[in-house]
Short mmCIF file of C-alpha atoms in Angstrom, two decimals:
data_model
loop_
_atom_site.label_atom_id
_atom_site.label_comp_id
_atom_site.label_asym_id
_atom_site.label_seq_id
_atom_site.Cartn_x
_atom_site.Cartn_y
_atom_site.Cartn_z
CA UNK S 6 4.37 -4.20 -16.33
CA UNK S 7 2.96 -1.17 -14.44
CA UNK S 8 5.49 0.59 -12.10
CA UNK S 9 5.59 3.79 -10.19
CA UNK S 10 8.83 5.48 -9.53
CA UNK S 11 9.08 8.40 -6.68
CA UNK S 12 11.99 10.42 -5.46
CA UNK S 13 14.21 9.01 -3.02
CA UNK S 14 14.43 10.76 0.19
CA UNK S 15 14.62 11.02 2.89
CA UNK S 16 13.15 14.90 2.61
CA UNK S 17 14.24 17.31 5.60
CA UNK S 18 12.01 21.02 5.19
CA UNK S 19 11.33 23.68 7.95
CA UNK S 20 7.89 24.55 8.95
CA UNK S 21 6.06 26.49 6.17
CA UNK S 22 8.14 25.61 3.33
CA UNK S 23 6.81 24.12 -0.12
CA UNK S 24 7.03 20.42 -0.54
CA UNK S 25 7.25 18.67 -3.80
CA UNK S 26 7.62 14.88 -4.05
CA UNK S 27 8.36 13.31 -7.88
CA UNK S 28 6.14 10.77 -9.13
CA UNK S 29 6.32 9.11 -12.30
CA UNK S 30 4.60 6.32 -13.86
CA UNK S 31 4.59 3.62 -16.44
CA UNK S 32 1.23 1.92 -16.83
CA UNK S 33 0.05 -0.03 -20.40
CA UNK S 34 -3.73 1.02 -19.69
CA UNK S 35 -5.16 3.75 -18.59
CA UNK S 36 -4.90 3.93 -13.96
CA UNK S 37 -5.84 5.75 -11.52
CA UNK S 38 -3.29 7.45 -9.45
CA UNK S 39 -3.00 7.64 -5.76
CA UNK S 40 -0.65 9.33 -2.72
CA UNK S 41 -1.03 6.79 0.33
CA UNK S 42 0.37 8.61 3.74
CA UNK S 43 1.57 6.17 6.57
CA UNK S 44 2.52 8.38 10.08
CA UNK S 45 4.43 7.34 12.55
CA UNK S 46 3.17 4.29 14.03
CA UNK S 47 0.10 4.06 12.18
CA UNK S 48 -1.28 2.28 8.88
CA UNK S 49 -1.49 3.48 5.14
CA UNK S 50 -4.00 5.70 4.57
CA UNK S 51 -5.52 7.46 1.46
CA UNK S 52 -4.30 11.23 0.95
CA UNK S 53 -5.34 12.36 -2.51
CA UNK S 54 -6.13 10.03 -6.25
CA UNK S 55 -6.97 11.20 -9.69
CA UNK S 56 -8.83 8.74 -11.62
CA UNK S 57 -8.71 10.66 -15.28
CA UNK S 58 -5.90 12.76 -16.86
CA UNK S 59 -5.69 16.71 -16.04
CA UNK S 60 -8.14 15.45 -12.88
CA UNK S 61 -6.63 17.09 -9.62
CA UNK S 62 -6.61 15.42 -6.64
CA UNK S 63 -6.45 17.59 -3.08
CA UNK S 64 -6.76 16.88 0.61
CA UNK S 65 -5.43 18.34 3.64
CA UNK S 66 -3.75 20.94 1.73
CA UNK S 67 -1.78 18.50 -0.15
CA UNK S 68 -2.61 18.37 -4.47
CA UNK S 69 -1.18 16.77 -6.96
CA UNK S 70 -2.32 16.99 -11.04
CA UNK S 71 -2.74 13.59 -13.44
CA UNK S 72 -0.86 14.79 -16.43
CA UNK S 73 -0.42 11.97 -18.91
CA UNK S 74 1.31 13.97 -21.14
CA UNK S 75 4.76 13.81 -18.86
CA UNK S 76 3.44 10.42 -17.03
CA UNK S 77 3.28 12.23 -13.40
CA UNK S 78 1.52 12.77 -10.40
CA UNK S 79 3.78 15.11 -8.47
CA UNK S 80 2.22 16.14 -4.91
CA UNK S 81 2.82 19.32 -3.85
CA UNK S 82 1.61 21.49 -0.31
CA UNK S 83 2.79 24.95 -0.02
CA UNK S 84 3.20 25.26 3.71
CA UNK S 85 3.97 22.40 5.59
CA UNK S 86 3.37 21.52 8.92
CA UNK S 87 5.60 19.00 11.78
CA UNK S 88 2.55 16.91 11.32
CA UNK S 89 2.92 16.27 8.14
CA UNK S 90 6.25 14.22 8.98
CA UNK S 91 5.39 11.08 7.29
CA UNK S 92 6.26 8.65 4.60
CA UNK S 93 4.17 9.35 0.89
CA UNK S 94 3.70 6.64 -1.15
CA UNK S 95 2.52 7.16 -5.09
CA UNK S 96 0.67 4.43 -6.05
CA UNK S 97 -1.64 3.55 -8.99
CA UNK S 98 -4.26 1.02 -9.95
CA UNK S 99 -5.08 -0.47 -13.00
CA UNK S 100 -6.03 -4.36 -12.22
CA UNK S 101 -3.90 -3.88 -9.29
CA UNK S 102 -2.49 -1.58 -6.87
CA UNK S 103 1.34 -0.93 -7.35
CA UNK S 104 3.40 1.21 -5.12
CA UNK S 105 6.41 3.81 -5.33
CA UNK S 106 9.24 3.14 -2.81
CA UNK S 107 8.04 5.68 -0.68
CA UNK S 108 9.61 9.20 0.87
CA UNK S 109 10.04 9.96 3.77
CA UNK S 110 9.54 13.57 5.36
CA UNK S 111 10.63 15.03 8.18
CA UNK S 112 9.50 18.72 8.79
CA UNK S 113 11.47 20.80 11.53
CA UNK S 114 9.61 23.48 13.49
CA UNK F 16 -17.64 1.58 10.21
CA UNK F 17 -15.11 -0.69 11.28
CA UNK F 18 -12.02 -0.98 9.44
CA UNK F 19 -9.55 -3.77 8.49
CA UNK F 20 -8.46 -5.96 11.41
CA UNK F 21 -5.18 -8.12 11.05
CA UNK F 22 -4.15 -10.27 13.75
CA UNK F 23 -1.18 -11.08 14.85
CA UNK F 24 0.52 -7.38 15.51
CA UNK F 25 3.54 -9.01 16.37
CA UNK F 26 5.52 -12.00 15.77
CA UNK F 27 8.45 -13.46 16.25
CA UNK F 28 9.63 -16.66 14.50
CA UNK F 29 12.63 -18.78 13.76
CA UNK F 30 13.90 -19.50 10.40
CA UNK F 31 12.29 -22.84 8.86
CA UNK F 32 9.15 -22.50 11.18
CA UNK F 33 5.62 -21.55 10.51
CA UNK F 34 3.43 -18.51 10.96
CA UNK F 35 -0.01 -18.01 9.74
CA UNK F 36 -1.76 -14.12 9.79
CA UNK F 37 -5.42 -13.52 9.66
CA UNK F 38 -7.28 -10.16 8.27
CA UNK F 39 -10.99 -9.05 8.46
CA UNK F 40 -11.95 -6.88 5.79
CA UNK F 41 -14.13 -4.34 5.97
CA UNK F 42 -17.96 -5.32 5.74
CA UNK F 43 -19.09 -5.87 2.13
CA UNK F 44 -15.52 -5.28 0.75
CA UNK F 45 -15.61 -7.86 -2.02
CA UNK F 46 -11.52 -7.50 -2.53
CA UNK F 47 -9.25 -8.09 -0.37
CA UNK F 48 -5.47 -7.55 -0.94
CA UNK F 49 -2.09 -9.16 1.11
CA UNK F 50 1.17 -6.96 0.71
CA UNK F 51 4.34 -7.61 1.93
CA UNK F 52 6.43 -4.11 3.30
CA UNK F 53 9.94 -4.41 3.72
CA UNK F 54 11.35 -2.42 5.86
CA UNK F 55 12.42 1.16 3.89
CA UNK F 56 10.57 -0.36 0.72
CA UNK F 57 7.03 0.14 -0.96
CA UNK F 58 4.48 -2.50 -0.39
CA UNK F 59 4.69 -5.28 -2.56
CA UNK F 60 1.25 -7.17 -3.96
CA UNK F 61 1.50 -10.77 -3.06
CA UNK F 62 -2.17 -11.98 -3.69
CA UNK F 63 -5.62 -10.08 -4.55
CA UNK F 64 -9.00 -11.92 -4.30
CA UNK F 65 -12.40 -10.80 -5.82
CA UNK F 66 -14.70 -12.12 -3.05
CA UNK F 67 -13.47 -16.41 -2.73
CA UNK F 68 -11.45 -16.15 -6.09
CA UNK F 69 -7.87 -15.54 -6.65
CA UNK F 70 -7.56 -12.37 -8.90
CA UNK F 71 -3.83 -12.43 -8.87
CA UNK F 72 -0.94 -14.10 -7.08
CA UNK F 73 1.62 -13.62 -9.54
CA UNK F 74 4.30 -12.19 -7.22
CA UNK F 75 3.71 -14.91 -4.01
CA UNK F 76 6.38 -17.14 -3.34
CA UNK F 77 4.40 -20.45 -3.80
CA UNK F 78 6.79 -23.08 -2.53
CA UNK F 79 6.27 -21.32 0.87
CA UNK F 80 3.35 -18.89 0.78
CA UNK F 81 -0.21 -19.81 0.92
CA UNK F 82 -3.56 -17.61 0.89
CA UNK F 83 -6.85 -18.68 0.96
CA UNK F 84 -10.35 -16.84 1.91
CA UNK F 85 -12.79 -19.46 2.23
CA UNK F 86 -16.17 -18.17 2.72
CA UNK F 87 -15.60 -14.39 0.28
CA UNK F 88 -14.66 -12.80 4.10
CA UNK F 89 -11.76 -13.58 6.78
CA UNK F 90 -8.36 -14.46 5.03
CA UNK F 91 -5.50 -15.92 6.12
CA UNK F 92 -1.93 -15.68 5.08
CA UNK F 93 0.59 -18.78 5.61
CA UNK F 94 4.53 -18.78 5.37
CA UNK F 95 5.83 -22.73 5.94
CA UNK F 96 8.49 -22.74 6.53
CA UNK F 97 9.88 -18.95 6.69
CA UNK F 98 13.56 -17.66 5.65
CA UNK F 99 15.09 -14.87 6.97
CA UNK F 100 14.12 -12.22 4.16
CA UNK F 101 10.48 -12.85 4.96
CA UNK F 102 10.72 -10.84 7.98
CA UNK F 103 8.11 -7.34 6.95
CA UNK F 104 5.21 -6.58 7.76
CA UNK F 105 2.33 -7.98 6.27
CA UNK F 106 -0.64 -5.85 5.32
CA UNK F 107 -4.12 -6.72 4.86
CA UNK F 108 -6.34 -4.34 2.50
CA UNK F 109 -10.33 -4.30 0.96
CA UNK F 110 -11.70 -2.34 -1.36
CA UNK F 111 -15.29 -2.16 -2.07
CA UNK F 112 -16.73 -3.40 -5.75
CA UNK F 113 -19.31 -1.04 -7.53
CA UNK F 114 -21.86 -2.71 -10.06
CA UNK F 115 -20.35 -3.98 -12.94
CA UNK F 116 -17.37 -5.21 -11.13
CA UNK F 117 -15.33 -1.90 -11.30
CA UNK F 118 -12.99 -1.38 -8.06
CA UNK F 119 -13.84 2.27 -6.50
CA UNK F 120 -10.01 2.21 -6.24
CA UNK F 121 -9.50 3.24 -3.00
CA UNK F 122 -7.71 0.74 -0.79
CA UNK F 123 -8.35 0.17 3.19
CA UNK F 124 -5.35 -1.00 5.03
CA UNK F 125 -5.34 -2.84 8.33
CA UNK F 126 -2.15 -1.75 11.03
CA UNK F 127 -0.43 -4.91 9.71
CA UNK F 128 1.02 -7.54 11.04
CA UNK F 129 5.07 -7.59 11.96
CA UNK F 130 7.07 -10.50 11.49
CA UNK F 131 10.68 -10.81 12.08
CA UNK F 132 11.98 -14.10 11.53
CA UNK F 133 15.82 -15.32 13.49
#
């Protein structure tokens, strides 16, 4: 069946470093892809989808690229910030949603 | 807009009793999604309804779980009786339905409900 796969973290950066978080896929059909963000003490939330290959999904400085080709939805921000301390979740829907494991981030001023 | 209310927050249960959770969608959200979270884990789909229907409930435990959502609105979630390893939090999600029954995609999530079981 469908499956998402992420890398494990948990992910330590300083402030203003690049972040990259791994996300591949396995899907029969053809999904859209999603990065949920859950903060400390608060619920999932939607950060960035794609619903198409070579779309690009950005928000909040955060992007990440559909790319079929290698099965991935990588998200990437080039300068993070302590409040992006968070756990990411890669998810993607075809008749369902399915979600990564999650990573967890922890940015250090 | 108001957004997805769950009720309980918090609960606290013994093994082999009962617990039952309630969600509100979101107002005209025609799907409406339960997912179990275990603690350092992604969520996990137990049961998806297009509006009174059962879409999918593949992955609930159905000699203990139970879902219904009578009336296409309010759900509720039941666990009789629990086990330890149900203790996670329980998350309520809609998602709105364009014409032609396409999902936008995007899901809503309620806070979620926590429920440790002794």
């Amino acid at each position: 069946g469908d499956s998402v796969t992420q890398m494990e973290g948990p992910v330590t950066l300083s402030e203003e470093a690049f972040l990259t978080i791994n996300c591949t896929y396995t899907a029969t059909g053809y999904p859209s892809l999603f990065w949920y963000v859950q903060y400390p003490g608060e619920g999932l939330q939607l950060l960035l989808k794609a619903t198409k290959a070579d779309d690009k999904g950005s928000n909040k400085g955060f992007e990440a690229t559909y790319r079929k080709e290698t099965t991935s939805f990588h998200l990437e921000k080039g300068s993070v910030q302590v409040s992006d301390s968070a756990v990411y979740f890669c998810a993607l829907k075809d008749n369902d949603m399915r979600f990564g494991a999650g990573t967890r981030l922890t940015v250090k001023p | 807009e108001a957004g997805v209310a769950q009720s309980p927050r918090y609960k606290i249960i013994e093994k082999r009793q009962s617990v039952a959770f309630w969600c509100n969608p979101i107002s005209g959200h025609a799907t409406l999604y339960w997912y179990q979270q275990i603690l350092g884990q992604g969520p996990k789909l137990l049961i998806q309804f297009q509006n009174n229907g059962v879409v999918d409930d593949s992955q609930l435990p159905k000699d203990r779980f139970s879902a219904e959502r009578l009336k296409g609105v309010d759900s509720t979630l039941k666990i009789q009786p629990a086990k330890l390893e149900d203790s996670a939090v329980y998350l309520c999600a809609s998602s709105s339905t364009q014409g032609g029954g396409m999902n936008t995609g995007e899901l809503f999530f309620g806070e979620g409900s926590r429920l440790t079981v002794l």
